Amino acid sequence: MPLPTTSTTPTASRSPVGGLITLSAAQFLIALDFSVIFVALPDISSGLELSGSAMQWVVSAYSVFFAGFLIVGGRVGDRVGARKLFMAALVLFGIASLLGGIAANAALLLVARGAQGVAAACLQPSILALVNTTFPPGRERTRALAVWGTVGASGLAAGVVIGGLLTSLSWRWTFFVNLPFAVLCALAAPRFLPGRTERSRTNALNVLNAVLCTATVLVSVLGLTLAADTGWTDPLTLASFLAGAVLLVLFAVRERSSGQPLVDPVLRRTRSLLMGCGSSALYMASVAGVEFYLVTLLLQNGRSYTPLAAGIAFLPLAACITFGNMIAGKLVGVLGVRRCLTLAFAVGAAGLTLLGLSAHHHGYLVAMLPGMAVSGLGHGMIYTSMFVGGTRDVDDRNQGVAGALMTTTQYAGGALGVAALVLVLGTHPDDGTFRTAFLLAGAVAVIGAALAWIGFGPGTRTAAEQPEALAEPLPATATAGEC
């Protein structure tokens, strides 16, 4: 039987604006750390004399452990308190970043990247839970999610830019850059973020289910990563998929029979959350993770850009992502989640199609800039809209797990998309294979548009979509985040 929801209303001494800035900065840190490593990889490889497989795992170690621990991180946050987990995760993130920056061999570097992934898996759901429980449903929460999404999604693009700048000094600075964010956010949390005003009475963590859940996601994402590295028919890849299927069955059986499931049964029946998870996977498999992977590869390998030049080339994409997030916060209130998310995926698909059709041109302004600008706009619109729609019907008690479920499917979708594109690109990609890869990513975005239109069909609208909500005067705290 569901237990009473814990109140997380901020006290009068805390500033919602300060809290939103703190949470947005932490989200920027997660996104930055995911993408900043891409342009630094060649320098890391030469500096530590990494093999091709070890270089690929510098990226994959973060993603695999991030995806693997997300749901457990969400439930732990719901159990012990999102603010406590937020602060603990930042400490771990800072330590892991320091270790990565001073690493003298591949083993320590990979351990540091894995620890960063675990820290991010605890940090991500606690951030989303704090956003959704600090701001009440309606215009305030939608505005807050738009600001949070603007900063977070732009962090993916900014990471590539910052990575290019820092790599020109030393690849180690791509790790050290995380330390100021981690320290400042951890120090700001007690002042600006709300704690619990009454003792939590959520169910205890089901340890066995948590282990099964983490193992299921870990080996499944590992299988997708190995598929991109060694091929879909490699024995280790097949063994990972088989182990993932067995663990999934065991986890499902345990969840159905347990009195303390890891994922509350009400979440499995929440249509908007399920559609949000599907949208999240398709977003990462098209305009987010896959596009970043393709554009980075095309610029540095196909067009011989230096890391700094590649970073600068991403600046228009970063700006358009930021703008897309800003307008999505307004469009959700006007069009509703269904129309806004469908439009966002369609815009993203158009941008990817432009990139594919112009892949045979080598001029940046003609061949890449238009497609990057359009897809970046769709990217930003999707990011905000899918989280507004996916978490709108989830109560405060389950916000951590709901956010974790969406982010888990997001990174699993990205891993699957990259694994599929490796097959398309082959070992020596040329203009023709890049064209096919971009068009394939565009087709995935079209599927996302169809899912958004069907999945968020006519039904109950969010508070932000209600006409009376639009007529309310804007709170002072919301207007501060509009820009």
Short mmCIF file of C-alpha atoms in Angstrom, two decimals:
data_model
loop_
_atom_site.label_atom_id
_atom_site.label_comp_id
_atom_site.label_asym_id
_atom_site.label_seq_id
_atom_site.Cartn_x
_atom_site.Cartn_y
_atom_site.Cartn_z
CA MET A 1 0.00 0.00 0.00
CA PRO A 2 1.50 3.38 -0.93
CA LEU A 3 2.76 5.33 2.04
CA PRO A 4 2.19 9.07 2.56
CA THR A 5 4.18 11.37 0.37
CA THR A 6 6.94 13.25 2.14
CA SER A 7 6.63 17.02 1.98
CA THR A 8 9.56 18.74 0.38
CA THR A 9 8.26 22.28 0.31
CA PRO A 10 11.17 24.69 0.64
CA THR A 11 11.36 26.82 3.74
CA ALA A 12 10.98 30.56 3.50
CA SER A 13 14.71 31.11 4.04
CA ARG A 14 15.62 29.22 0.90
CA SER A 15 15.62 30.79 -2.53
CA PRO A 16 13.98 28.76 -5.32
CA VAL A 17 16.09 30.73 -7.81
CA GLY A 18 19.29 29.80 -5.97
CA GLY A 19 18.16 26.18 -5.83
CA LEU A 20 17.43 26.12 -9.55
CA ILE A 21 20.83 27.61 -10.33
CA THR A 22 22.50 24.97 -8.14
CA LEU A 23 20.59 22.10 -9.75
CA SER A 24 21.15 23.43 -13.27
CA ALA A 25 24.88 23.76 -12.62
CA ALA A 26 25.02 20.14 -11.41
CA GLN A 27 23.11 19.00 -14.52
CA PHE A 28 25.56 20.95 -16.66
CA LEU A 29 28.36 19.03 -14.92
CA ILE A 30 26.84 15.66 -15.85
CA ALA A 31 26.32 16.65 -19.48
CA LEU A 32 29.72 18.30 -19.70
CA ASP A 33 31.52 15.22 -18.42
CA PHE A 34 29.73 13.01 -20.94
CA SER A 35 30.75 15.02 -24.01
CA VAL A 36 33.96 16.83 -22.99
CA ILE A 37 35.91 13.60 -23.35
CA PHE A 38 35.19 13.12 -27.06
CA VAL A 39 37.59 15.65 -28.55
CA ALA A 40 40.23 14.78 -25.92
CA LEU A 41 40.32 11.08 -26.82
CA PRO A 42 43.13 11.25 -29.41
CA ASP A 43 45.38 13.14 -26.96
CA ILE A 44 44.49 10.80 -24.08
CA SER A 45 45.28 7.81 -26.28
CA SER A 46 48.70 9.13 -27.28
CA GLY A 47 49.53 10.40 -23.79
CA LEU A 48 48.80 7.10 -22.02
CA GLU A 49 49.52 4.86 -25.05
CA LEU A 50 46.03 3.38 -25.01
CA SER A 51 44.97 0.57 -27.30
CA GLY A 52 41.96 1.10 -29.55
CA SER A 53 39.78 -0.94 -27.21
CA ALA A 54 40.96 0.95 -24.11
CA MET A 55 40.29 4.29 -25.81
CA GLN A 56 36.72 3.25 -26.60
CA TRP A 57 36.22 2.24 -22.96
CA VAL A 58 37.25 5.68 -21.73
CA VAL A 59 33.84 6.77 -23.06
CA SER A 60 31.96 3.53 -22.43
CA ALA A 61 33.00 3.06 -18.78
CA TYR A 62 31.14 6.24 -17.89
CA SER A 63 28.02 5.38 -19.89
CA VAL A 64 27.81 1.75 -18.75
CA PHE A 65 28.05 2.51 -15.03
CA PHE A 66 25.85 5.57 -15.37
CA ALA A 67 23.05 3.56 -16.95
CA GLY A 68 23.59 0.59 -14.65
CA PHE A 69 23.18 2.44 -11.35
CA LEU A 70 20.51 5.00 -12.29
CA ILE A 71 17.40 3.18 -11.05
CA VAL A 72 19.07 2.17 -7.80
CA GLY A 73 20.32 5.73 -7.41
CA GLY A 74 16.79 7.02 -7.89
CA ARG A 75 15.34 4.70 -5.27
CA VAL A 76 18.13 5.49 -2.79
CA GLY A 77 17.40 9.18 -3.28
CA ASP A 78 13.70 8.64 -2.64
CA ARG A 79 14.63 6.69 0.47
CA VAL A 80 17.37 8.75 2.16
CA GLY A 81 16.51 12.14 0.72
CA ALA A 82 17.39 13.69 -2.62
CA ARG A 83 19.51 16.47 -1.09
CA LYS A 84 21.68 14.06 0.91
CA LEU A 85 22.29 11.90 -2.13
CA PHE A 86 22.94 15.00 -4.25
CA MET A 87 25.75 16.12 -1.94
CA ALA A 88 27.28 12.65 -1.54
CA ALA A 89 27.28 12.14 -5.32
CA LEU A 90 29.05 15.46 -5.88
CA VAL A 91 31.81 14.46 -3.44
CA LEU A 92 32.30 11.15 -5.28
CA PHE A 93 32.26 12.95 -8.62
CA GLY A 94 34.95 15.36 -7.49
CA ILE A 95 37.21 12.58 -6.17
CA ALA A 96 36.78 10.54 -9.35
CA SER A 97 37.57 13.58 -11.52
CA LEU A 98 40.73 14.27 -9.54
CA LEU A 99 41.85 10.66 -9.99
CA GLY A 100 41.17 10.81 -13.72
CA GLY A 101 43.18 14.01 -14.04
CA ILE A 102 46.25 12.56 -12.34
CA ALA A 103 45.95 9.06 -13.88
CA ALA A 104 49.28 7.77 -15.17
CA ASN A 105 47.93 4.57 -16.74
CA ALA A 106 44.85 3.20 -18.46
CA ALA A 107 43.69 1.16 -15.43
CA LEU A 108 43.36 4.16 -13.09
CA LEU A 109 41.76 6.25 -15.83
CA LEU A 110 39.08 3.62 -16.49
CA VAL A 111 38.40 3.20 -12.75
CA ALA A 112 37.98 6.98 -12.48
CA ARG A 113 35.57 7.06 -15.45
CA GLY A 114 33.53 4.23 -13.94
CA ALA A 115 33.35 6.06 -10.59
CA GLN A 116 32.23 9.20 -12.40
CA GLY A 117 29.46 7.14 -13.98
CA VAL A 118 28.28 5.82 -10.60
CA ALA A 119 28.36 9.34 -9.14
CA ALA A 120 26.36 10.70 -12.09
CA ALA A 121 23.85 7.86 -11.69
CA CYS A 122 23.17 9.06 -8.13
CA LEU A 123 23.28 12.73 -9.06
CA GLN A 124 20.93 12.71 -12.07
CA PRO A 125 17.75 11.35 -10.41
CA SER A 126 18.30 13.45 -7.28
CA ILE A 127 18.51 16.59 -9.44
CA LEU A 128 15.26 15.85 -11.27
CA ALA A 129 13.52 14.88 -8.02
CA LEU A 130 14.61 18.16 -6.40
CA VAL A 131 13.41 20.20 -9.38
CA ASN A 132 10.02 18.48 -9.42
CA THR A 133 9.49 18.64 -5.65
CA THR A 134 10.78 22.19 -5.18
CA PHE A 135 8.46 23.73 -7.78
CA PRO A 136 4.70 23.03 -7.75
CA PRO A 137 3.03 21.52 -10.84
CA GLY A 138 2.00 24.07 -13.41
CA ARG A 139 3.77 27.06 -14.87
CA GLU A 140 6.42 27.23 -12.14
CA ARG A 141 7.54 23.62 -12.64
CA THR A 142 7.41 23.85 -16.43
CA ARG A 143 9.45 27.07 -16.34
CA ALA A 144 11.94 25.47 -13.93
CA LEU A 145 12.27 22.37 -16.13
CA ALA A 146 12.83 24.59 -19.16
CA VAL A 147 15.68 26.43 -17.41
CA TRP A 148 17.14 23.16 -16.09
CA GLY A 149 16.83 21.57 -19.52
CA THR A 150 18.39 24.57 -21.24
CA VAL A 151 21.50 24.37 -19.06
CA GLY A 152 21.68 20.57 -19.10
CA ALA A 153 21.20 20.01 -22.82
CA SER A 154 23.54 22.85 -23.75
CA GLY A 155 26.15 21.16 -21.54
CA LEU A 156 26.39 18.35 -24.11
CA ALA A 157 27.36 20.81 -26.82
CA ALA A 158 29.42 23.05 -24.55
CA GLY A 159 31.38 19.98 -23.44
CA VAL A 160 32.73 19.51 -26.95
CA VAL A 161 33.65 23.19 -27.19
CA ILE A 162 35.27 23.28 -23.75
CA GLY A 163 36.98 19.97 -24.45
CA GLY A 164 38.63 21.45 -27.53
CA LEU A 165 39.87 24.48 -25.61
CA LEU A 166 41.16 22.48 -22.64
CA THR A 167 42.80 19.78 -24.75
CA SER A 168 44.95 22.47 -26.37
CA LEU A 169 46.48 22.88 -22.88
CA SER A 170 46.35 19.27 -21.67
CA TRP A 171 43.77 16.50 -21.79
CA ARG A 172 44.02 16.30 -17.99
CA TRP A 173 42.12 19.58 -17.72
CA THR A 174 39.05 17.86 -19.16
CA PHE A 175 38.89 16.08 -15.77
CA PHE A 176 40.05 18.94 -13.55
CA VAL A 177 37.36 21.25 -14.98
CA ASN A 178 34.74 19.22 -13.08
CA LEU A 179 36.16 20.08 -9.65
CA PRO A 180 34.91 23.70 -9.34
CA PHE A 181 31.38 22.65 -10.34
CA ALA A 182 31.33 19.79 -7.84
CA VAL A 183 32.68 21.88 -4.95
CA LEU A 184 30.43 24.90 -5.53
CA CYS A 185 27.27 22.82 -5.97
CA ALA A 186 28.00 20.76 -2.84
CA LEU A 187 28.55 23.93 -0.80
CA ALA A 188 25.40 25.57 -2.17
CA ALA A 189 23.11 22.57 -1.58
CA PRO A 190 22.48 23.03 2.19
CA ARG A 191 21.67 26.70 1.69
CA PHE A 192 19.48 26.59 -1.39
CA LEU A 193 18.00 23.09 -1.68
CA PRO A 194 15.11 21.89 0.48
CA GLY A 195 15.49 19.04 2.92
CA ARG A 196 12.65 17.00 4.26
CA THR A 197 10.20 18.72 6.56
CA GLU A 198 9.00 15.43 7.98
CA ARG A 199 10.57 12.02 8.33
CA SER A 200 10.42 9.82 5.25
CA ARG A 201 8.18 6.82 5.38
CA THR A 202 8.97 5.34 2.01
CA ASN A 203 9.61 1.61 1.78
CA ALA A 204 13.08 0.29 2.57
CA LEU A 205 15.41 -0.45 -0.33
CA ASN A 206 15.02 -4.00 -1.62
CA VAL A 207 18.70 -4.92 -1.86
CA LEU A 208 18.31 -8.11 -3.90
CA ASN A 209 16.07 -6.40 -6.45
CA ALA A 210 18.52 -3.50 -6.58
CA VAL A 211 21.40 -5.88 -7.34
CA LEU A 212 19.38 -7.66 -10.04
CA CYS A 213 18.29 -4.36 -11.60
CA THR A 214 21.81 -2.95 -11.68
CA ALA A 215 23.27 -6.18 -13.06
CA THR A 216 20.57 -6.34 -15.76
CA VAL A 217 21.25 -2.84 -17.03
CA LEU A 218 25.03 -3.18 -16.68
CA VAL A 219 25.38 -6.33 -18.75
CA SER A 220 22.78 -5.18 -21.30
CA VAL A 221 24.53 -1.86 -21.93
CA LEU A 222 27.85 -3.72 -21.85
CA GLY A 223 26.53 -5.95 -24.63
CA LEU A 224 25.55 -2.92 -26.74
CA THR A 225 28.96 -1.35 -26.13
CA LEU A 226 30.76 -4.58 -27.07
CA ALA A 227 28.59 -4.83 -30.19
CA ALA A 228 29.98 -1.46 -31.29
CA ASP A 229 33.54 -2.49 -30.39
CA THR A 230 33.86 -6.15 -31.38
CA GLY A 231 30.70 -6.87 -33.38
CA TRP A 232 27.21 -8.26 -32.77
CA THR A 233 28.26 -11.88 -33.28
CA ASP A 234 31.26 -11.80 -30.95
CA PRO A 235 30.88 -14.53 -28.24
CA LEU A 236 31.30 -12.01 -25.42
CA THR A 237 28.65 -9.75 -26.95
CA LEU A 238 26.20 -12.63 -27.28
CA ALA A 239 26.97 -13.83 -23.76
CA SER A 240 26.25 -10.34 -22.40
CA PHE A 241 22.88 -10.21 -24.14
CA LEU A 242 21.99 -13.70 -22.89
CA ALA A 243 23.00 -12.84 -19.33
CA GLY A 244 21.01 -9.61 -19.57
CA ALA A 245 17.89 -11.50 -20.68
CA VAL A 246 18.20 -14.01 -17.82
CA LEU A 247 18.75 -11.27 -15.25
CA LEU A 248 15.80 -9.31 -16.62
CA VAL A 249 13.49 -12.30 -16.16
CA LEU A 250 14.75 -12.82 -12.61
CA PHE A 251 14.30 -9.13 -11.82
CA ALA A 252 10.77 -9.07 -13.28
CA VAL A 253 9.75 -12.14 -11.26
CA ARG A 254 11.18 -10.65 -8.07
CA GLU A 255 9.46 -7.30 -8.69
CA ARG A 256 6.05 -8.90 -9.23
CA SER A 257 6.27 -11.06 -6.12
CA SER A 258 7.99 -8.62 -3.76
CA GLY A 259 6.18 -6.57 -1.16
CA GLN A 260 8.84 -3.88 -1.55
CA PRO A 261 9.49 -3.56 -5.31
CA LEU A 262 12.29 -1.34 -6.53
CA VAL A 263 9.98 0.25 -9.09
CA ASP A 264 6.60 1.13 -7.63
CA PRO A 265 3.86 -0.74 -9.55
CA VAL A 266 2.04 2.55 -10.12
CA LEU A 267 4.98 3.72 -12.25
CA ARG A 268 4.63 0.71 -14.53
CA ARG A 269 1.01 1.74 -15.12
CA THR A 270 1.73 5.44 -15.72
CA ARG A 271 1.30 5.88 -19.47
CA SER A 272 2.93 9.31 -19.63
CA LEU A 273 6.07 7.98 -17.91
CA LEU A 274 6.29 5.00 -20.27
CA MET A 275 5.92 7.31 -23.27
CA GLY A 276 8.52 9.62 -21.75
CA CYS A 277 10.95 6.70 -21.46
CA GLY A 278 10.37 5.75 -25.09
CA SER A 279 10.87 9.35 -26.21
CA SER A 280 14.03 9.56 -24.12
CA ALA A 281 15.53 6.49 -25.82
CA LEU A 282 14.70 7.76 -29.31
CA TYR A 283 16.04 11.23 -28.45
CA MET A 284 19.45 9.83 -27.51
CA ALA A 285 19.46 7.47 -30.50
CA SER A 286 18.96 10.37 -32.91
CA VAL A 287 19.51 14.08 -32.20
CA ALA A 288 21.55 13.74 -28.99
CA GLY A 289 24.12 10.98 -28.55
CA VAL A 290 24.17 9.72 -32.13
CA GLU A 291 24.43 13.19 -33.69
CA PHE A 292 27.30 14.17 -31.38
CA TYR A 293 29.08 10.93 -32.20
CA LEU A 294 28.62 11.39 -35.95
CA VAL A 295 29.49 15.09 -36.11
CA THR A 296 32.59 14.63 -33.94
CA LEU A 297 33.76 11.72 -36.10
CA LEU A 298 33.03 13.59 -39.33
CA LEU A 299 34.86 16.74 -38.23
CA GLN A 300 37.99 15.13 -36.80
CA ASN A 301 38.35 12.01 -38.94
CA GLY A 302 36.52 12.96 -42.12
CA ARG A 303 37.48 16.65 -42.33
CA SER A 304 40.77 16.60 -40.32
CA TYR A 305 39.67 19.28 -37.82
CA THR A 306 41.91 19.82 -34.79
CA PRO A 307 40.25 19.36 -31.35
CA LEU A 308 40.03 23.14 -30.90
CA ALA A 309 38.58 23.69 -34.37
CA ALA A 310 36.05 20.91 -33.80
CA GLY A 311 35.03 22.49 -30.51
CA ILE A 312 34.51 25.89 -32.14
CA ALA A 313 32.50 24.26 -34.93
CA PHE A 314 30.05 23.03 -32.30
CA LEU A 315 29.28 26.54 -31.00
CA PRO A 316 26.24 27.14 -33.27
CA LEU A 317 24.82 23.78 -32.21
CA ALA A 318 25.22 24.73 -28.54
CA ALA A 319 23.47 28.06 -29.12
CA CYS A 320 20.55 26.43 -30.96
CA ILE A 321 20.13 23.79 -28.25
CA THR A 322 19.89 26.55 -25.66
CA PHE A 323 17.33 28.45 -27.74
CA GLY A 324 15.31 25.28 -28.32
CA ASN A 325 15.04 24.67 -24.59
CA MET A 326 13.96 28.24 -23.97
CA ILE A 327 11.13 28.20 -26.49
CA ALA A 328 10.01 24.69 -25.45
CA GLY A 329 9.12 25.99 -21.98
CA LYS A 330 6.65 28.38 -23.64
CA LEU A 331 5.42 26.06 -26.38
CA VAL A 332 4.44 23.30 -23.95
CA GLY A 333 2.00 25.71 -22.33
CA VAL A 334 0.57 26.80 -25.69
CA LEU A 335 0.59 23.57 -27.71
CA GLY A 336 0.63 20.90 -25.00
CA VAL A 337 3.19 18.13 -24.61
CA ARG A 338 1.84 16.09 -27.51
CA ARG A 339 2.14 18.75 -30.21
CA CYS A 340 5.30 20.30 -28.81
CA LEU A 341 7.23 17.02 -28.55
CA THR A 342 6.02 15.86 -31.98
CA LEU A 343 7.13 19.16 -33.51
CA ALA A 344 10.47 18.94 -31.70
CA PHE A 345 11.26 15.47 -33.06
CA ALA A 346 10.19 16.59 -36.56
CA VAL A 347 12.56 19.57 -36.40
CA GLY A 348 15.37 17.31 -35.21
CA ALA A 349 14.68 14.86 -38.05
CA ALA A 350 14.79 17.71 -40.58
CA GLY A 351 18.19 18.83 -39.28
CA LEU A 352 19.65 15.33 -39.44
CA THR A 353 18.28 14.92 -42.97
CA LEU A 354 19.97 18.18 -44.01
CA LEU A 355 23.27 16.90 -42.60
CA GLY A 356 22.86 13.64 -44.50
CA LEU A 357 21.97 15.24 -47.83
CA SER A 358 24.94 17.62 -47.63
CA ALA A 359 27.51 15.07 -46.43
CA HIS A 360 29.28 15.06 -49.79
CA HIS A 361 30.01 18.81 -49.50
CA HIS A 362 33.12 19.67 -47.48
CA GLY A 363 32.40 23.33 -46.73
CA TYR A 364 31.35 23.95 -43.13
CA LEU A 365 28.96 26.86 -43.83
CA VAL A 366 27.14 25.05 -46.63
CA ALA A 367 27.37 21.42 -45.61
CA MET A 368 27.14 21.40 -41.82
CA LEU A 369 25.95 24.67 -40.31
CA PRO A 370 22.31 24.58 -41.56
CA GLY A 371 21.75 20.99 -40.43
CA MET A 372 23.45 21.53 -37.08
CA ALA A 373 21.37 24.65 -36.41
CA VAL A 374 18.05 22.98 -37.22
CA SER A 375 18.82 19.73 -35.39
CA GLY A 376 20.11 21.70 -32.40
CA LEU A 377 16.81 23.55 -32.17
CA GLY A 378 14.93 20.25 -32.18
CA HIS A 379 17.40 18.78 -29.68
CA GLY A 380 16.67 21.50 -27.13
CA MET A 381 12.90 21.35 -27.64
CA ILE A 382 12.83 17.57 -27.18
CA TYR A 383 14.89 17.60 -23.98
CA THR A 384 12.55 19.91 -22.07
CA SER A 385 9.28 18.58 -23.53
CA MET A 386 9.98 14.91 -22.85
CA PHE A 387 10.77 15.49 -19.16
CA VAL A 388 7.72 17.72 -18.67
CA GLY A 389 5.52 15.04 -20.23
CA GLY A 390 7.25 12.01 -18.75
CA THR A 391 7.17 13.12 -15.10
CA ARG A 392 3.90 15.06 -15.08
CA ASP A 393 1.77 12.29 -13.52
CA VAL A 394 4.35 11.01 -11.00
CA ASP A 395 3.95 11.89 -7.32
CA ASP A 396 6.80 13.35 -5.28
CA ARG A 397 7.50 10.02 -3.58
CA ASN A 398 8.58 8.43 -6.87
CA GLN A 399 10.17 11.35 -8.71
CA GLY A 400 13.69 10.00 -8.22
CA VAL A 401 12.92 6.61 -9.76
CA ALA A 402 10.84 8.17 -12.55
CA GLY A 403 13.73 10.42 -13.55
CA ALA A 404 16.12 7.49 -13.31
CA LEU A 405 13.94 5.34 -15.58
CA MET A 406 13.85 8.06 -18.23
CA THR A 407 17.60 8.61 -18.08
CA THR A 408 18.35 4.87 -18.14
CA THR A 409 16.36 4.43 -21.34
CA GLN A 410 18.04 7.57 -22.70
CA TYR A 411 21.56 6.20 -22.38
CA ALA A 412 20.56 2.68 -23.39
CA GLY A 413 19.03 4.19 -26.54
CA GLY A 414 22.26 6.07 -27.19
CA ALA A 415 24.36 2.93 -26.77
CA LEU A 416 22.08 1.02 -29.16
CA GLY A 417 22.18 3.84 -31.69
CA VAL A 418 25.98 4.08 -31.68
CA ALA A 419 26.30 0.29 -31.95
CA ALA A 420 24.04 0.30 -35.01
CA LEU A 421 25.90 3.20 -36.62
CA VAL A 422 29.25 1.45 -36.22
CA LEU A 423 27.89 -1.22 -38.55
CA VAL A 424 26.76 1.43 -41.05
CA LEU A 425 30.01 3.41 -40.97
CA GLY A 426 32.36 0.42 -41.17
CA THR A 427 36.08 0.65 -40.49
CA HIS A 428 36.79 3.37 -43.09
CA PRO A 429 33.78 5.72 -43.25
CA ASP A 430 33.44 7.99 -46.28
CA ASP A 431 30.96 10.63 -47.41
CA GLY A 432 28.50 7.97 -48.56
CA THR A 433 28.45 6.10 -45.25
CA PHE A 434 28.14 9.36 -43.28
CA ARG A 435 25.17 10.28 -45.47
CA THR A 436 23.49 6.95 -44.71
CA ALA A 437 24.23 7.27 -40.99
CA PHE A 438 22.72 10.77 -40.71
CA LEU A 439 19.63 9.73 -42.67
CA LEU A 440 19.23 6.67 -40.42
CA ALA A 441 19.40 8.91 -37.34
CA GLY A 442 16.80 11.16 -38.96
CA ALA A 443 14.50 8.17 -39.47
CA VAL A 444 14.80 7.36 -35.76
CA ALA A 445 13.74 10.93 -34.96
CA VAL A 446 10.69 10.49 -37.22
CA ILE A 447 9.76 7.43 -35.16
CA GLY A 448 10.11 9.63 -32.07
CA ALA A 449 7.65 12.13 -33.57
CA ALA A 450 5.16 9.33 -34.24
CA LEU A 451 5.53 7.99 -30.68
CA ALA A 452 4.99 11.46 -29.22
CA TRP A 453 1.83 12.01 -31.26
CA ILE A 454 0.35 8.60 -30.43
CA GLY A 455 1.68 8.17 -26.90
CA PHE A 456 0.73 11.60 -25.56
CA GLY A 457 -2.65 11.47 -27.26
CA PRO A 458 -5.81 13.26 -26.16
CA GLY A 459 -6.32 12.95 -22.42
CA THR A 460 -5.63 14.77 -19.21
CA ARG A 461 -3.43 17.80 -19.69
CA THR A 462 -0.76 18.96 -17.31
CA ALA A 463 -1.34 21.96 -15.12
CA ALA A 464 0.98 23.90 -17.40
CA GLU A 465 -1.32 23.13 -20.32
CA GLN A 466 -4.51 24.33 -18.64
CA PRO A 467 -5.89 27.66 -19.87
CA GLU A 468 -6.39 28.92 -16.32
CA ALA A 469 -2.73 28.28 -15.57
CA LEU A 470 -1.78 30.45 -18.51
CA ALA A 471 -3.86 33.28 -17.14
CA GLU A 472 -2.11 33.32 -13.76
CA PRO A 473 0.42 36.08 -13.07
CA LEU A 474 4.01 34.89 -13.30
CA PRO A 475 5.66 34.33 -9.92
CA ALA A 476 8.74 36.43 -9.27
CA THR A 477 10.87 33.31 -8.92
CA ALA A 478 9.83 32.05 -12.34
CA THR A 479 10.60 35.23 -14.23
CA ALA A 480 14.16 35.15 -12.96
CA GLY A 481 14.76 31.87 -14.78
CA GLU A 482 13.15 32.82 -18.06
CA CYS A 483 16.36 34.01 -19.66
#
